[in-house]
Short mmCIF file of C-alpha atoms in Angstrom, two decimals:
data_model
loop_
_atom_site.label_atom_id
_atom_site.label_comp_id
_atom_site.label_asym_id
_atom_site.label_seq_id
_atom_site.Cartn_x
_atom_site.Cartn_y
_atom_site.Cartn_z
CA MET I 8 13.41 -5.56 2.07
CA LEU I 9 13.37 -5.68 -1.73
CA PHE I 10 9.62 -5.01 -1.77
CA PHE I 11 9.96 -2.62 0.96
CA LEU I 12 12.35 -0.61 -1.04
CA PHE I 13 10.03 -0.49 -4.04
CA TYR I 14 7.01 0.43 -1.91
CA THR I 15 8.98 3.26 -0.18
CA SER I 16 10.30 4.45 -3.51
CA SER I 17 6.72 4.80 -4.80
CA GLY I 18 5.95 7.31 -2.00
CA LEU I 19 9.05 9.23 -2.87
CA VAL I 20 7.98 9.29 -6.51
CA ALA I 21 4.63 10.80 -5.52
CA GLY I 22 6.29 13.22 -3.26
CA GLY I 23 8.59 14.29 -6.05
CA LYS I 24 5.63 14.87 -8.51
CA LEU I 25 3.81 16.93 -5.98
CA PHE I 26 6.73 19.31 -5.21
CA GLU I 27 7.42 19.44 -8.89
CA THR I 28 3.83 20.35 -9.80
CA VAL I 29 3.23 22.93 -7.00
CA PHE I 30 6.45 24.55 -6.83
CA GLY I 31 7.86 24.05 -10.27
CA LEU I 32 11.02 22.38 -9.02
CA ASP I 33 13.14 20.08 -10.95
CA TYR I 34 12.14 16.32 -10.33
CA PRO I 35 15.38 15.30 -8.67
CA VAL I 36 15.39 18.16 -6.19
CA ALA I 37 11.67 17.59 -5.53
CA VAL I 38 12.23 13.93 -4.66
CA VAL I 39 14.96 14.83 -2.19
CA ILE I 40 12.77 17.32 -0.34
CA GLY I 41 10.02 14.68 -0.21
CA THR I 42 12.49 12.22 1.26
CA LEU I 43 13.79 14.60 3.83
CA CYS I 44 10.20 15.20 4.95
CA VAL I 45 9.62 11.56 5.49
CA VAL I 46 12.84 10.76 7.07
CA SER I 47 13.03 13.44 9.52
CA TYR I 48 10.26 12.45 11.88
CA THR I 49 10.47 8.77 11.13
CA LEU I 50 14.13 8.96 12.34
CA PHE I 51 13.36 10.53 15.61
CA GLY I 52 9.90 9.63 16.59
CA GLY I 53 9.52 6.00 16.40
CA PHE I 54 6.36 3.95 16.42
CA LEU I 55 4.40 6.38 18.65
CA ALA I 56 5.09 9.35 16.53
CA VAL I 57 4.25 7.44 13.37
CA SER I 58 0.89 6.25 14.85
CA TRP I 59 -0.15 9.78 15.92
CA THR I 60 0.87 11.36 12.65
CA ASP I 61 -0.82 8.67 10.76
CA LEU I 62 -4.13 9.54 12.52
CA VAL I 63 -3.87 13.16 11.71
CA GLN I 64 -2.77 12.40 8.11
CA GLY I 65 -5.45 9.77 7.67
CA LEU I 66 -8.25 12.30 8.71
CA LEU I 67 -6.68 14.88 6.33
CA MET I 68 -6.67 12.53 3.51
CA SER I 69 -10.13 11.32 3.79
CA ALA I 70 -11.26 14.86 4.03
CA ALA I 71 -9.56 15.93 1.01
CA LEU I 72 -10.81 12.88 -0.93
CA MET I 73 -14.49 13.75 -0.09
CA ILE I 74 -14.21 17.47 -0.62
CA VAL I 75 -12.52 17.51 -3.96
CA PRO I 76 -14.96 15.53 -5.98
CA ILE I 77 -17.98 17.07 -4.15
CA ALA I 78 -16.83 20.42 -5.28
CA ALA I 79 -15.99 19.22 -8.91
CA MET I 80 -19.65 17.66 -9.09
CA GLU I 81 -21.65 20.87 -9.33
CA GLY I 82 -24.75 18.99 -10.37
CA GLY I 83 -24.45 15.94 -8.09
CA PHE I 84 -24.23 12.37 -9.08
CA GLY I 85 -26.95 12.41 -11.58
CA ASP I 86 -25.41 15.14 -13.66
CA LEU I 87 -21.98 13.49 -13.49
CA ALA I 88 -23.36 10.14 -14.75
CA MET I 89 -25.10 12.00 -17.70
CA ALA I 90 -21.99 13.91 -18.50
CA LEU I 91 -19.83 10.71 -18.51
CA GLU I 92 -22.42 8.97 -20.68
CA ALA I 93 -22.51 11.86 -23.16
CA LYS I 94 -18.77 11.83 -23.36
CA ASN I 95 -18.41 7.99 -23.83
CA PRO I 96 -21.42 5.77 -23.10
CA GLU I 97 -18.96 2.88 -22.15
CA LEU I 98 -17.22 4.76 -19.43
CA LEU I 99 -19.68 3.60 -16.79
CA THR I 100 -20.01 0.03 -18.09
CA MET I 101 -18.58 -2.38 -15.53
CA PHE I 102 -15.33 -4.12 -16.65
CA ASN I 103 -14.52 -1.52 -19.14
CA ASN I 104 -11.33 0.48 -18.79
CA VAL I 105 -10.87 4.33 -18.53
CA LYS I 106 -10.94 4.44 -22.35
CA GLY I 107 -14.30 2.75 -22.50
CA GLU I 108 -12.89 -0.31 -24.02
CA PRO I 109 -13.84 -3.82 -22.69
CA MET I 110 -11.35 -5.49 -20.41
CA SER I 111 -10.02 -8.88 -21.02
CA LEU I 112 -10.62 -11.70 -18.28
CA MET I 113 -7.11 -11.67 -17.47
CA ALA I 114 -7.23 -7.88 -16.81
CA ILE I 115 -10.37 -8.35 -14.63
CA VAL I 116 -8.71 -11.17 -12.59
CA SER I 117 -5.75 -9.06 -12.16
CA LEU I 118 -7.74 -6.04 -10.85
CA MET I 119 -9.67 -8.23 -8.46
CA ALA I 120 -6.49 -9.84 -7.19
CA TRP I 121 -5.38 -6.64 -5.62
CA GLY I 122 -7.57 -7.48 -2.73
CA LEU I 123 -5.35 -10.41 -1.92
CA GLY I 124 -2.48 -8.15 -1.14
CA TYR I 125 -4.08 -6.66 2.06
CA PHE I 126 -3.45 -9.93 3.97
CA GLY I 127 0.33 -9.72 3.65
CA GLN I 128 1.44 -6.03 4.26
CA PRO I 129 3.86 -5.84 7.18
CA HIS I 130 3.51 -2.14 7.79
CA ILE I 131 -0.28 -2.47 8.17
CA LEU I 132 -0.24 -5.74 10.31
CA ALA I 133 2.23 -4.05 12.79
CA ARG I 134 -0.53 -1.74 13.75
CA PHE I 135 -2.21 -4.83 15.46
CA LYS I 136 0.59 -4.92 17.94
CA ALA I 137 -0.61 -1.55 19.20
CA THR I 138 -4.11 -2.80 20.14
CA ARG I 139 -4.83 -2.30 23.79
CA SER I 140 -7.12 -5.36 24.33
CA ASN I 141 -9.23 -7.78 22.44
CA ALA I 142 -12.14 -5.56 23.21
CA ASP I 143 -10.88 -2.95 20.94
CA ILE I 144 -10.69 -5.17 17.89
CA GLY I 145 -14.47 -4.69 16.92
CA THR I 146 -14.23 -0.92 17.25
CA ALA I 147 -10.88 -0.88 15.30
CA ARG I 148 -12.45 -2.96 12.48
CA ARG I 149 -15.50 -0.70 12.16
CA ILE I 150 -13.36 2.43 11.97
CA ALA I 151 -10.91 0.82 9.34
CA VAL I 152 -13.65 -0.48 7.15
CA GLY I 153 -15.59 2.87 7.39
CA TRP I 154 -12.42 4.91 6.67
CA THR I 155 -11.38 2.75 3.69
CA ALA I 156 -14.84 2.67 2.20
CA LEU I 157 -14.97 6.60 2.24
CA SER I 158 -11.52 7.10 1.03
CA MET I 159 -11.87 4.42 -1.86
CA ALA I 160 -15.13 6.13 -2.88
CA GLY I 161 -13.50 9.40 -2.88
CA ALA I 162 -10.65 8.42 -4.80
CA ILE I 163 -12.84 6.78 -7.55
CA LEU I 164 -14.93 10.08 -7.78
CA VAL I 165 -11.75 12.18 -8.04
CA GLY I 166 -10.89 10.05 -11.33
CA LEU I 167 -14.35 10.36 -12.66
CA THR I 168 -14.68 13.89 -12.21
CA GLY I 169 -11.16 14.40 -13.47
CA ILE I 170 -12.20 12.77 -16.77
CA LEU I 171 -14.74 15.56 -17.30
CA TYR I 172 -12.77 18.41 -15.93
CA VAL I 173 -10.05 18.22 -18.49
CA ASP I 174 -9.93 18.54 -22.16
CA ASN I 175 -8.44 15.07 -23.27
CA GLN I 176 -10.49 12.03 -22.78
CA LEU I 177 -7.93 10.03 -20.88
CA VAL I 178 -5.69 12.58 -19.01
CA GLY I 179 -6.94 15.85 -20.16
CA GLY I 180 -3.90 17.84 -21.30
CA LEU I 181 -1.77 16.02 -18.66
CA GLU I 182 1.01 13.72 -19.66
CA ASP I 183 0.84 12.00 -16.36
CA SER I 184 -2.64 11.01 -15.22
CA GLU I 185 -1.50 10.60 -11.69
CA ARG I 186 -1.30 14.30 -11.24
CA ILE I 187 -5.17 14.75 -11.84
CA PHE I 188 -5.84 15.44 -8.09
CA MET I 189 -3.37 18.26 -8.14
CA LEU I 190 -4.90 19.78 -11.32
CA LEU I 191 -8.37 19.63 -9.81
CA VAL I 192 -7.29 21.29 -6.66
CA ASN I 193 -5.32 24.14 -8.23
CA SER I 194 -8.29 24.70 -10.72
CA MET I 195 -10.99 24.88 -8.26
CA PHE I 196 -9.72 26.26 -4.88
CA HIS I 197 -8.28 29.48 -3.43
CA PRO I 198 -4.50 28.98 -2.91
CA VAL I 199 -4.74 28.73 0.85
CA ILE I 200 -7.45 26.05 0.53
CA ALA I 201 -5.49 24.48 -2.34
CA GLY I 202 -2.39 24.19 0.06
CA ILE I 203 -4.22 22.45 2.62
CA LEU I 204 -5.88 19.85 0.14
CA LEU I 205 -2.64 19.39 -1.54
CA ALA I 206 -1.00 18.66 1.90
CA ALA I 207 -3.31 15.58 1.89
CA ILE I 208 -1.05 14.06 -0.76
CA LEU I 209 2.00 14.66 1.30
CA ALA I 210 0.00 13.06 4.10
CA ALA I 211 -0.72 9.95 2.19
CA ILE I 212 2.95 9.60 1.16
CA MET I 213 4.27 10.15 4.65
CA SER I 214 1.70 7.91 6.45
CA THR I 215 2.76 5.05 4.24
CA ALA I 216 6.39 5.50 3.80
CA ASP I 217 7.11 6.09 7.50
CA SER I 218 5.37 2.88 8.38
CA GLN I 219 7.41 1.12 5.89
CA LEU I 220 10.62 2.52 7.03
CA LEU I 221 9.80 1.80 10.59
CA VAL I 222 8.90 -1.90 10.19
CA SER I 223 11.83 -2.53 7.79
CA SER I 224 14.48 -0.85 10.01
CA SER I 225 13.04 -2.62 13.11
CA ALA I 226 13.39 -6.00 11.18
CA LEU I 227 17.02 -5.17 10.26
CA ALA I 228 17.91 -4.14 13.88
CA GLU I 229 15.98 -6.63 15.84
CA ASP I 230 15.77 -9.71 13.53
CA PHE I 231 19.03 -9.36 11.75
CA TYR I 232 21.58 -7.38 13.63
CA LYS I 233 20.62 -8.49 17.17
CA GLN I 234 19.80 -12.12 16.29
CA VAL I 235 22.89 -12.79 14.05
CA PHE I 236 25.59 -10.37 15.13
CA ARG I 237 24.94 -9.00 18.55
CA PRO I 238 22.67 -11.09 20.69
CA GLN I 239 23.98 -8.97 23.77
CA ALA I 240 23.15 -5.54 22.13
CA SER I 241 21.59 -3.07 24.49
CA SER I 242 18.27 -1.20 23.78
CA ASP I 243 20.15 2.07 23.02
CA GLU I 244 22.47 0.11 20.44
CA ILE I 245 19.44 -1.38 18.73
CA VAL I 246 17.85 2.09 18.48
CA LYS I 247 20.83 3.44 16.84
CA VAL I 248 21.13 0.57 14.44
CA GLY I 249 17.53 1.14 13.53
CA ARG I 250 18.00 4.77 12.90
CA ALA I 251 21.04 4.04 10.69
CA ALA I 252 18.82 1.37 8.74
CA VAL I 253 16.21 4.22 8.22
CA ILE I 254 18.92 6.34 6.56
CA ILE I 255 20.43 3.68 4.59
CA LEU I 256 16.97 2.24 3.24
CA SER I 257 15.73 5.75 2.53
CA PHE I 258 18.93 6.54 0.43
CA ILE I 259 18.41 3.34 -1.66
CA ALA I 260 14.65 4.08 -2.27
CA LEU I 261 15.67 7.57 -3.04
CA MET I 262 17.97 6.25 -5.93
CA LEU I 263 15.17 4.13 -7.22
CA ALA I 264 12.72 7.03 -7.22
CA MET I 265 15.17 9.27 -9.13
CA ASN I 266 13.93 7.97 -12.45
CA PRO I 267 11.39 10.57 -13.72
CA GLU I 268 9.65 7.93 -15.85
CA SER I 269 8.86 5.88 -12.74
CA THR I 270 5.02 5.70 -11.91
CA VAL I 271 3.50 5.34 -8.32
CA LEU I 272 1.13 2.69 -9.59
CA GLY I 273 3.86 0.61 -11.19
CA LEU I 274 6.13 0.67 -7.94
CA VAL I 275 3.26 -0.01 -5.68
CA SER I 276 1.80 -2.82 -7.71
CA TYR I 277 4.94 -4.74 -7.87
CA ALA I 278 5.75 -4.15 -3.94
CA TRP I 279 1.97 -5.03 -3.25
CA ALA I 280 2.37 -8.26 -5.11
CA GLY I 281 5.57 -9.18 -3.37
CA PHE I 282 4.28 -8.73 0.18
CA GLY I 283 0.77 -10.12 -0.51
CA ALA I 284 2.11 -13.25 -2.15
CA ALA I 285 4.91 -13.93 0.46
CA PHE I 286 3.07 -13.18 3.61
CA GLY I 287 -0.60 -13.42 2.80
CA PRO I 288 -1.07 -17.08 2.42
CA ALA I 289 1.18 -17.86 5.60
CA LEU I 290 -1.01 -15.41 7.68
CA LEU I 291 -4.25 -16.75 6.54
CA LEU I 292 -3.38 -20.34 6.94
CA SER I 293 -2.01 -19.56 10.30
CA LEU I 294 -5.36 -18.32 11.21
CA PHE I 295 -7.71 -20.81 9.66
CA TRP I 296 -5.70 -24.13 9.36
CA LYS I 297 -4.06 -25.73 12.35
CA GLY I 298 -1.72 -28.10 10.24
CA MET I 299 0.73 -25.43 9.13
CA ASN I 300 4.26 -25.64 10.68
CA ARG I 301 7.39 -23.70 10.57
CA ASN I 302 8.66 -25.37 7.44
CA GLY I 303 5.47 -24.87 5.47
CA ALA I 304 5.36 -21.22 6.34
CA LEU I 305 8.99 -20.58 5.31
CA ALA I 306 8.33 -22.44 2.05
CA GLY I 307 5.33 -20.37 1.25
CA ILE I 308 7.12 -17.19 1.94
CA ILE I 309 10.06 -18.05 -0.21
CA VAL I 310 7.92 -19.47 -3.17
CA GLY I 311 5.56 -16.50 -3.07
CA ALA I 312 8.37 -14.01 -3.22
CA MET I 313 10.26 -15.69 -5.89
CA THR I 314 7.18 -16.39 -8.02
CA VAL I 315 6.43 -12.56 -8.06
CA VAL I 316 10.08 -11.65 -8.87
CA ILE I 317 10.32 -14.23 -11.74
CA TRP I 318 6.85 -13.60 -13.14
CA LYS I 319 7.39 -9.85 -13.36
CA GLN I 320 10.35 -10.45 -15.77
CA LEU I 321 8.11 -12.42 -18.17
CA THR I 322 5.63 -10.93 -20.72
CA GLY I 323 3.13 -12.12 -23.10
CA GLY I 324 0.16 -14.59 -22.85
CA ILE I 325 -0.47 -15.89 -19.44
CA PHE I 326 2.41 -13.88 -18.07
CA ASP I 327 0.44 -10.64 -18.55
CA LEU I 328 -1.54 -11.79 -15.54
CA TYR I 329 -0.83 -9.74 -12.28
CA GLU I 330 2.12 -11.55 -10.52
CA LEU I 331 0.22 -11.58 -7.23
CA VAL I 332 -2.24 -14.23 -8.58
CA PRO I 333 0.32 -17.05 -9.25
CA GLY I 334 2.35 -15.97 -6.31
CA PHE I 335 -0.47 -16.29 -3.91
CA PHE I 336 -1.67 -19.64 -5.33
CA LEU I 337 1.73 -21.23 -5.32
CA ALA I 338 2.63 -19.97 -1.90
CA GLY I 339 -0.46 -21.36 -0.36
CA LEU I 340 -0.01 -24.72 -2.07
CA SER I 341 3.55 -24.84 -1.01
CA ILE I 342 2.61 -24.26 2.63
CA ILE I 343 0.14 -27.12 2.64
CA VAL I 344 2.34 -29.60 0.66
CA VAL I 345 5.62 -28.86 2.81
CA SER I 346 3.68 -28.73 6.16
CA LYS I 347 2.06 -32.24 5.41
CA ALA I 348 5.50 -33.53 4.10
CA THR I 349 7.29 -32.48 7.41
CA GLY I 350 4.90 -33.91 9.92
CA GLY I 351 2.42 -30.98 10.22
CA ALA I 352 2.03 -28.86 13.40
CA SER I 353 2.99 -30.04 16.93
CA ASP I 354 0.35 -30.94 19.47
CA ALA I 355 1.30 -27.73 21.31
CA VAL I 356 0.65 -25.65 18.30
CA GLU I 357 -2.62 -27.35 17.54
CA ALA I 358 -3.77 -26.82 21.25
CA GLN I 359 -2.87 -23.08 21.06
CA PHE I 360 -4.69 -22.70 17.60
CA GLU I 361 -7.78 -24.30 19.19
CA THR I 362 -7.65 -21.91 21.99
CA TYR I 363 -7.48 -18.91 19.75
CA GLN I 364 -10.35 -20.33 17.61
CA ARG I 365 -12.51 -20.29 20.81
CA ASN I 366 -11.45 -16.80 21.81
CA LEU I 367 -12.39 -15.36 18.27
CA VAL I 368 -16.04 -14.74 19.74
CA THR I 369 -14.77 -12.03 21.91
CA PHE I 370 -13.64 -10.01 18.87
CA LYS I 371 -17.15 -9.19 17.59
#
């Protein structure tokens, strides 16, 4: 729940910046409006509504991330590269930062470690539950990889073209570089087109925040309320508790987002590390190592989460390393050590593991 709150809060911060920039609203008012947009259909739609809206929002996001940089690159990739080199030859050097300065080994490892976080995101993993059959896994994988590649490439190009499109080398007249997409859209497009493209930001916010609220509220209702307090609770009662959880979690995330100094990247990086370190090693080892048991998995989840929380509070030297790195490593080590110390997996679990391994060939 802790990391979900920070992750959801990052989306509300982004929504606040969007409405503040586009409509000139005060930041607190803008954040409240963004929160209401997310909560409204998550509250009444449930998983099906979230899935369909995520599809539409994903298409809108990918389209916007391709249209905006292409429009900004009037001379194509060659002219973009030449312009960046003329501005600062070091900008296109691998392992240099946005200022063109060489990155330290610790910074490089920290950036690469972001990839480890994907394995432990509950709101992403929940989508696998909606798969109709094993036969759909291959198609879903190709769609996911293709969409991600296009979106990531577009986002990178937005940043590169943004460097050239503004006056200042780093943020070009903006105190907040996270608003660069909005600046490009407002500068290049007719207001009607700009409105559609700016809606892509809201789509990105809503498609992530609604999934997080849905998964976290379901966990509170099903795994906590029903299991601990009301085992005999009816389906209608669970739905009501889940909706109440959405409202409560949204309110707490709203309070976290009210700080105008908050950055989307800062909040996301903390939540990303927490989820990745807590759940990533447990998920991977459950798929590729038949020796993991319940005690090992719980130990990994606890150690991974606690490492991220503690590491984040420390600074200087090795503690400047992204907290996901030590969290992921120590969680994986804890799973192996505790599983072996407590007898390993049962024969039934090992047999089930081997059955799944044989069936993996059908997912190609």
